[in-house]
Amino acid sequence: MNKNLELLSYSRKFQIKKTKENVYEIKHTMTNLGATINKDNEIKYYVTGCYDSGCDWEQIDLECFIELKEFCELMIK
């Protein structure tokens, strides 16, 4: 499938923001998962929204993580 079309099909599930340091912050809109992609195309994944919640851990939606991972990998290809 065309990479651009595949990215568009995923795009409604993600918010993307570019920082002043040219790092892209990606947030999955349906869960508490996020990622960053730096100028060297290094991807780091995060659990968001759990700070100051009083919990020591958060459950991860594996299906949403797989979507996030696939989306981020498409962005750096």
PDB file of N, CA and C in Angstrom:
ATOM      1  N   MET A   1       0.854  -1.186   0.000  1.00  0.00           N
ATOM      2  CA  MET A   1       0.000   0.000   0.000  1.00  0.00           C
ATOM      3  C   MET A   1       0.894   1.242   0.000  1.00  0.00           C
ATOM      4  N   ASN A   2       0.421   2.290  -0.584  1.00  0.00           N
ATOM      5  CA  ASN A   2       1.131   3.560  -0.612  1.00  0.00           C
ATOM      6  C   ASN A   2       1.327   4.074   0.816  1.00  0.00           C
ATOM      7  N   LYS A   3       2.573   4.455   1.158  1.00  0.00           N
ATOM      8  CA  LYS A   3       2.892   4.915   2.508  1.00  0.00           C
ATOM      9  C   LYS A   3       2.032   6.109   2.924  1.00  0.00           C
ATOM     10  N   ASN A   4       1.853   7.066   2.022  1.00  0.00           N
ATOM     11  CA  ASN A   4       1.060   8.253   2.355  1.00  0.00           C
ATOM     12  C   ASN A   4      -0.384   7.901   2.676  1.00  0.00           C
ATOM     13  N   LEU A   5      -0.965   6.998   1.905  1.00  0.00           N
ATOM     14  CA  LEU A   5      -2.347   6.588   2.165  1.00  0.00           C
ATOM     15  C   LEU A   5      -2.459   5.838   3.484  1.00  0.00           C
ATOM     16  N   GLU A   6      -1.471   5.029   3.770  1.00  0.00           N
ATOM     17  CA  GLU A   6      -1.479   4.289   5.030  1.00  0.00           C
ATOM     18  C   GLU A   6      -1.360   5.251   6.217  1.00  0.00           C
ATOM     19  N   LEU A   7      -0.497   6.257   6.109  1.00  0.00           N
ATOM     20  CA  LEU A   7      -0.381   7.268   7.159  1.00  0.00           C
ATOM     21  C   LEU A   7      -1.701   8.006   7.353  1.00  0.00           C
ATOM     22  N   LEU A   8      -2.355   8.349   6.258  1.00  0.00           N
ATOM     23  CA  LEU A   8      -3.647   9.028   6.360  1.00  0.00           C
ATOM     24  C   LEU A   8      -4.694   8.163   7.046  1.00  0.00           C
ATOM     25  N   SER A   9      -4.672   6.870   6.780  1.00  0.00           N
ATOM     26  CA  SER A   9      -5.654   5.980   7.401  1.00  0.00           C
ATOM     27  C   SER A   9      -5.462   5.906   8.923  1.00  0.00           C
ATOM     28  N   TYR A  10      -4.247   6.076   9.398  1.00  0.00           N
ATOM     29  CA  TYR A  10      -3.954   6.065  10.833  1.00  0.00           C
ATOM     30  C   TYR A  10      -4.168   7.434  11.483  1.00  0.00           C
ATOM     31  N   SER A  11      -4.071   8.504  10.713  1.00  0.00           N
ATOM     32  CA  SER A  11      -3.926   9.848  11.271  1.00  0.00           C
ATOM     33  C   SER A  11      -5.048  10.275  12.213  1.00  0.00           C
ATOM     34  N   ARG A  12      -6.255   9.817  12.019  1.00  0.00           N
ATOM     35  CA  ARG A  12      -7.354  10.234  12.892  1.00  0.00           C
ATOM     36  C   ARG A  12      -7.187   9.744  14.321  1.00  0.00           C
ATOM     37  N   LYS A  13      -6.292   8.773  14.528  1.00  0.00           N
ATOM     38  CA  LYS A  13      -6.085   8.207  15.860  1.00  0.00           C
ATOM     39  C   LYS A  13      -4.952   8.879  16.629  1.00  0.00           C
ATOM     40  N   PHE A  14      -4.276   9.865  15.994  1.00  0.00           N
ATOM     41  CA  PHE A  14      -3.088  10.436  16.618  1.00  0.00           C
ATOM     42  C   PHE A  14      -3.064  11.951  16.551  1.00  0.00           C
ATOM     43  N   GLN A  15      -2.476  12.551  17.582  1.00  0.00           N
ATOM     44  CA  GLN A  15      -2.167  13.973  17.593  1.00  0.00           C
ATOM     45  C   GLN A  15      -0.654  14.085  17.452  1.00  0.00           C
ATOM     46  N   ILE A  16      -0.201  14.972  16.571  1.00  0.00           N
ATOM     47  CA  ILE A  16       1.231  15.113  16.326  1.00  0.00           C
ATOM     48  C   ILE A  16       1.614  16.570  16.537  1.00  0.00           C
ATOM     49  N   LYS A  17       2.697  16.766  17.286  1.00  0.00           N
ATOM     50  CA  LYS A  17       3.186  18.111  17.557  1.00  0.00           C
ATOM     51  C   LYS A  17       4.701  18.121  17.353  1.00  0.00           C
ATOM     52  N   LYS A  18       5.192  19.156  16.681  1.00  0.00           N
ATOM     53  CA  LYS A  18       6.634  19.316  16.487  1.00  0.00           C
ATOM     54  C   LYS A  18       7.134  20.351  17.484  1.00  0.00           C
ATOM     55  N   THR A  19       8.167  20.001  18.264  1.00  0.00           N
ATOM     56  CA  THR A  19       8.713  20.916  19.262  1.00  0.00           C
ATOM     57  C   THR A  19       9.763  21.822  18.629  1.00  0.00           C
ATOM     58  N   LYS A  20      10.212  22.804  19.381  1.00  0.00           N
ATOM     59  CA  LYS A  20      11.264  23.712  18.920  1.00  0.00           C
ATOM     60  C   LYS A  20      12.579  22.971  18.665  1.00  0.00           C
ATOM     61  N   GLU A  21      12.748  21.836  19.323  1.00  0.00           N
ATOM     62  CA  GLU A  21      13.966  21.036  19.163  1.00  0.00           C
ATOM     63  C   GLU A  21      13.851  20.050  17.999  1.00  0.00           C
ATOM     64  N   ASN A  22      12.828  20.215  17.165  1.00  0.00           N
ATOM     65  CA  ASN A  22      12.568  19.332  16.023  1.00  0.00           C
ATOM     66  C   ASN A  22      12.343  17.881  16.440  1.00  0.00           C
ATOM     67  N   VAL A  23      11.673  17.710  17.560  1.00  0.00           N
ATOM     68  CA  VAL A  23      11.242  16.392  18.017  1.00  0.00           C
ATOM     69  C   VAL A  23       9.736  16.321  17.789  1.00  0.00           C
ATOM     70  N   TYR A  24       9.287  15.224  17.222  1.00  0.00           N
ATOM     71  CA  TYR A  24       7.856  15.031  17.019  1.00  0.00           C
ATOM     72  C   TYR A  24       7.292  14.270  18.215  1.00  0.00           C
ATOM     73  N   GLU A  25       6.231  14.800  18.798  1.00  0.00           N
ATOM     74  CA  GLU A  25       5.522  14.146  19.888  1.00  0.00           C
ATOM     75  C   GLU A  25       4.217  13.602  19.320  1.00  0.00           C
ATOM     76  N   ILE A  26       4.012  12.312  19.494  1.00  0.00           N
ATOM     77  CA  ILE A  26       2.816  11.651  18.960  1.00  0.00           C
ATOM     78  C   ILE A  26       2.019  11.107  20.138  1.00  0.00           C
ATOM     79  N   LYS A  27       0.724  11.406  20.167  1.00  0.00           N
ATOM     80  CA  LYS A  27      -0.165  10.931  21.229  1.00  0.00           C
ATOM     81  C   LYS A  27      -1.304  10.158  20.600  1.00  0.00           C
ATOM     82  N   HIS A  28      -1.531   8.939  21.077  1.00  0.00           N
ATOM     83  CA  HIS A  28      -2.680   8.148  20.634  1.00  0.00           C
ATOM     84  C   HIS A  28      -3.915   8.748  21.291  1.00  0.00           C
ATOM     85  N   THR A  29      -4.906   9.114  20.506  1.00  0.00           N
ATOM     86  CA  THR A  29      -6.075   9.824  21.044  1.00  0.00           C
ATOM     87  C   THR A  29      -7.039   8.927  21.809  1.00  0.00           C
ATOM     88  N   MET A  30      -6.894   7.612  21.681  1.00  0.00           N
ATOM     89  CA  MET A  30      -7.845   6.702  22.313  1.00  0.00           C
ATOM     90  C   MET A  30      -7.288   6.023  23.561  1.00  0.00           C
ATOM     91  N   THR A  31      -6.051   6.385  23.952  1.00  0.00           N
ATOM     92  CA  THR A  31      -5.434   5.737  25.102  1.00  0.00           C
ATOM     93  C   THR A  31      -4.369   6.648  25.688  1.00  0.00           C
ATOM     94  N   ASN A  32      -3.644   6.156  26.660  1.00  0.00           N
ATOM     95  CA  ASN A  32      -2.639   6.948  27.353  1.00  0.00           C
ATOM     96  C   ASN A  32      -1.219   6.653  26.848  1.00  0.00           C
ATOM     97  N   LEU A  33      -1.091   6.366  25.571  1.00  0.00           N
ATOM     98  CA  LEU A  33       0.215   6.040  24.997  1.00  0.00           C
ATOM     99  C   LEU A  33       0.711   7.166  24.102  1.00  0.00           C
ATOM    100  N   GLY A  34       2.017   7.356  24.120  1.00  0.00           N
ATOM    101  CA  GLY A  34       2.618   8.375  23.284  1.00  0.00           C
ATOM    102  C   GLY A  34       4.006   7.949  22.855  1.00  0.00           C
ATOM    103  N   ALA A  35       4.588   8.742  21.976  1.00  0.00           N
ATOM    104  CA  ALA A  35       5.932   8.465  21.483  1.00  0.00           C
ATOM    105  C   ALA A  35       6.587   9.770  21.065  1.00  0.00           C
ATOM    106  N   THR A  36       7.900   9.734  20.960  1.00  0.00           N
ATOM    107  CA  THR A  36       8.648  10.838  20.369  1.00  0.00           C
ATOM    108  C   THR A  36       9.538  10.282  19.277  1.00  0.00           C
ATOM    109  N   ILE A  37       9.775  11.121  18.264  1.00  0.00           N
ATOM    110  CA  ILE A  37      10.709  10.783  17.193  1.00  0.00           C
ATOM    111  C   ILE A  37      11.664  11.962  17.077  1.00  0.00           C
ATOM    112  N   ASN A  38      12.970  11.689  17.263  1.00  0.00           N
ATOM    113  CA  ASN A  38      13.943  12.777  17.213  1.00  0.00           C
ATOM    114  C   ASN A  38      14.518  12.936  15.811  1.00  0.00           C
ATOM    115  N   LYS A  39      15.449  13.872  15.652  1.00  0.00           N
ATOM    116  CA  LYS A  39      16.018  14.185  14.334  1.00  0.00           C
ATOM    117  C   LYS A  39      16.787  13.013  13.736  1.00  0.00           C
ATOM    118  N   ASP A  40      17.210  12.059  14.574  1.00  0.00           N
ATOM    119  CA  ASP A  40      17.904  10.865  14.094  1.00  0.00           C
ATOM    120  C   ASP A  40      16.950   9.707  13.837  1.00  0.00           C
ATOM    121  N   ASN A  41      15.645  10.000  13.858  1.00  0.00           N
ATOM    122  CA  ASN A  41      14.581   9.001  13.662  1.00  0.00           C
ATOM    123  C   ASN A  41      14.554   7.937  14.751  1.00  0.00           C
ATOM    124  N   GLU A  42      15.024   8.287  15.927  1.00  0.00           N
ATOM    125  CA  GLU A  42      14.949   7.377  17.070  1.00  0.00           C
ATOM    126  C   GLU A  42      13.564   7.521  17.700  1.00  0.00           C
ATOM    127  N   ILE A  43      12.887   6.408  17.883  1.00  0.00           N
ATOM    128  CA  ILE A  43      11.538   6.400  18.457  1.00  0.00           C
ATOM    129  C   ILE A  43      11.623   5.948  19.911  1.00  0.00           C
ATOM    130  N   LYS A  44      10.959   6.694  20.789  1.00  0.00           N
ATOM    131  CA  LYS A  44      10.823   6.307  22.196  1.00  0.00           C
ATOM    132  C   LYS A  44       9.338   6.308  22.524  1.00  0.00           C
ATOM    133  N   TYR A  45       8.891   5.282  23.234  1.00  0.00           N
ATOM    134  CA  TYR A  45       7.481   5.130  23.569  1.00  0.00           C
ATOM    135  C   TYR A  45       7.267   5.434  25.046  1.00  0.00           C
ATOM    136  N   TYR A  46       6.084   5.990  25.353  1.00  0.00           N
ATOM    137  CA  TYR A  46       5.772   6.426  26.712  1.00  0.00           C
ATOM    138  C   TYR A  46       4.329   6.102  27.078  1.00  0.00           C
ATOM    139  N   VAL A  47       4.098   5.998  28.383  1.00  0.00           N
ATOM    140  CA  VAL A  47       2.743   6.001  28.930  1.00  0.00           C
ATOM    141  C   VAL A  47       2.512   7.415  29.423  1.00  0.00           C
ATOM    142  N   THR A  48       1.429   8.032  29.013  1.00  0.00           N
ATOM    143  CA  THR A  48       1.150   9.427  29.369  1.00  0.00           C
ATOM    144  C   THR A  48      -0.028   9.490  30.335  1.00  0.00           C
ATOM    145  N   GLY A  49      -0.203  10.632  30.945  1.00  0.00           N
ATOM    146  CA  GLY A  49      -1.389  10.871  31.764  1.00  0.00           C
ATOM    147  C   GLY A  49      -1.420  10.181  33.106  1.00  0.00           C
ATOM    148  N   CYS A  50      -0.336   9.549  33.518  1.00  0.00           N
ATOM    149  CA  CYS A  50      -0.356   8.842  34.800  1.00  0.00           C
ATOM    150  C   CYS A  50       0.398   9.614  35.890  1.00  0.00           C
ATOM    151  N   TYR A  51       0.973  10.753  35.522  1.00  0.00           N
ATOM    152  CA  TYR A  51       1.727  11.546  36.482  1.00  0.00           C
ATOM    153  C   TYR A  51       0.776  12.149  37.503  1.00  0.00           C
ATOM    154  N   ASP A  52       1.182  12.145  38.729  1.00  0.00           N
ATOM    155  CA  ASP A  52       0.381  12.687  39.829  1.00  0.00           C
ATOM    156  C   ASP A  52      -0.983  12.005  39.962  1.00  0.00           C
ATOM    157  N   SER A  53      -1.081  10.764  39.492  1.00  0.00           N
ATOM    158  CA  SER A  53      -2.367  10.062  39.589  1.00  0.00           C
ATOM    159  C   SER A  53      -2.452   9.196  40.841  1.00  0.00           C
ATOM    160  N   GLY A  54      -1.339   9.022  41.519  1.00  0.00           N
ATOM    161  CA  GLY A  54      -1.325   8.173  42.703  1.00  0.00           C
ATOM    162  C   GLY A  54      -1.114   6.706  42.395  1.00  0.00           C
ATOM    163  N   CYS A  55      -1.002   6.351  41.135  1.00  0.00           N
ATOM    164  CA  CYS A  55      -0.774   4.961  40.730  1.00  0.00           C
ATOM    165  C   CYS A  55       0.704   4.732  40.444  1.00  0.00           C
ATOM    166  N   ASP A  56       1.164   3.547  40.760  1.00  0.00           N
ATOM    167  CA  ASP A  56       2.548   3.191  40.451  1.00  0.00           C
ATOM    168  C   ASP A  56       2.676   2.575  39.069  1.00  0.00           C
ATOM    169  N   TRP A  57       1.555   2.202  38.461  1.00  0.00           N
ATOM    170  CA  TRP A  57       1.607   1.577  37.136  1.00  0.00           C
ATOM    171  C   TRP A  57       0.299   1.842  36.411  1.00  0.00           C
ATOM    172  N   GLU A  58       0.357   1.712  35.084  1.00  0.00           N
ATOM    173  CA  GLU A  58      -0.801   1.894  34.218  1.00  0.00           C
ATOM    174  C   GLU A  58      -0.926   0.691  33.289  1.00  0.00           C
ATOM    175  N   GLN A  59      -2.116   0.276  33.026  1.00  0.00           N
ATOM    176  CA  GLN A  59      -2.357  -0.801  32.074  1.00  0.00           C
ATOM    177  C   GLN A  59      -2.166  -0.273  30.655  1.00  0.00           C
ATOM    178  N   ILE A  60      -1.554  -1.072  29.789  1.00  0.00           N
ATOM    179  CA  ILE A  60      -1.299  -0.686  28.408  1.00  0.00           C
ATOM    180  C   ILE A  60      -2.243  -1.459  27.494  1.00  0.00           C
ATOM    181  N   ASP A  61      -2.934  -0.725  26.627  1.00  0.00           N
ATOM    182  CA  ASP A  61      -3.776  -1.342  25.616  1.00  0.00           C
ATOM    183  C   ASP A  61      -2.864  -1.811  24.489  1.00  0.00           C
ATOM    184  N   LEU A  62      -2.647  -3.106  24.378  1.00  0.00           N
ATOM    185  CA  LEU A  62      -1.680  -3.655  23.430  1.00  0.00           C
ATOM    186  C   LEU A  62      -2.047  -3.346  21.986  1.00  0.00           C
ATOM    187  N   GLU A  63      -3.320  -3.389  21.640  1.00  0.00           N
ATOM    188  CA  GLU A  63      -3.749  -3.086  20.273  1.00  0.00           C
ATOM    189  C   GLU A  63      -3.413  -1.640  19.907  1.00  0.00           C
ATOM    190  N   CYS A  64      -3.647  -0.720  20.841  1.00  0.00           N
ATOM    191  CA  CYS A  64      -3.320   0.684  20.592  1.00  0.00           C
ATOM    192  C   CYS A  64      -1.813   0.886  20.520  1.00  0.00           C
ATOM    193  N   PHE A  65      -1.054   0.150  21.330  1.00  0.00           N
ATOM    194  CA  PHE A  65       0.403   0.259  21.250  1.00  0.00           C
ATOM    195  C   PHE A  65       0.909  -0.199  19.882  1.00  0.00           C
ATOM    196  N   ILE A  66       0.352  -1.280  19.379  1.00  0.00           N
ATOM    197  CA  ILE A  66       0.752  -1.783  18.058  1.00  0.00           C
ATOM    198  C   ILE A  66       0.432  -0.745  16.984  1.00  0.00           C
ATOM    199  N   GLU A  67      -0.746  -0.095  17.080  1.00  0.00           N
ATOM    200  CA  GLU A  67      -1.095   0.965  16.128  1.00  0.00           C
ATOM    201  C   GLU A  67      -0.089   2.121  16.205  1.00  0.00           C
ATOM    202  N   LEU A  68       0.250   2.535  17.425  1.00  0.00           N
ATOM    203  CA  LEU A  68       1.212   3.612  17.627  1.00  0.00           C
ATOM    204  C   LEU A  68       2.569   3.241  17.042  1.00  0.00           C
ATOM    205  N   LYS A  69       3.009   2.040  17.301  1.00  0.00           N
ATOM    206  CA  LYS A  69       4.303   1.569  16.804  1.00  0.00           C
ATOM    207  C   LYS A  69       4.319   1.552  15.273  1.00  0.00           C
ATOM    208  N   GLU A  70       3.276   1.013  14.663  1.00  0.00           N
ATOM    209  CA  GLU A  70       3.202   0.960  13.197  1.00  0.00           C
ATOM    210  C   GLU A  70       3.178   2.367  12.604  1.00  0.00           C
ATOM    211  N   PHE A  71       2.424   3.274  13.218  1.00  0.00           N
ATOM    212  CA  PHE A  71       2.333   4.646  12.741  1.00  0.00           C
ATOM    213  C   PHE A  71       3.695   5.331  12.806  1.00  0.00           C
ATOM    214  N   CYS A  72       4.378   5.203  13.939  1.00  0.00           N
ATOM    215  CA  CYS A  72       5.693   5.830  14.102  1.00  0.00           C
ATOM    216  C   CYS A  72       6.712   5.263  13.105  1.00  0.00           C
ATOM    217  N   GLU A  73       6.681   3.970  12.898  1.00  0.00           N
ATOM    218  CA  GLU A  73       7.615   3.351  11.969  1.00  0.00           C
ATOM    219  C   GLU A  73       7.338   3.801  10.537  1.00  0.00           C
ATOM    220  N   LEU A  74       6.077   3.992  10.189  1.00  0.00           N
ATOM    221  CA  LEU A  74       5.745   4.527   8.862  1.00  0.00           C
ATOM    222  C   LEU A  74       6.268   5.947   8.688  1.00  0.00           C
ATOM    223  N   MET A  75       6.240   6.720   9.755  1.00  0.00           N
ATOM    224  CA  MET A  75       6.676   8.112   9.669  1.00  0.00           C
ATOM    225  C   MET A  75       8.166   8.235   9.382  1.00  0.00           C
ATOM    226  N   ILE A  76       8.967   7.265   9.809  1.00  0.00           N
ATOM    227  CA  ILE A  76      10.419   7.391   9.619  1.00  0.00           C
ATOM    228  C   ILE A  76      10.916   6.677   8.363  1.00  0.00           C
ATOM    229  N   LYS A  77      10.046   5.995   7.651  1.00  0.00           N
ATOM    230  CA  LYS A  77      10.455   5.298   6.430  1.00  0.00           C
ATOM    231  C   LYS A  77      10.610   6.247   5.293  1.00  0.00           C
TER     232      LYS A  77
END
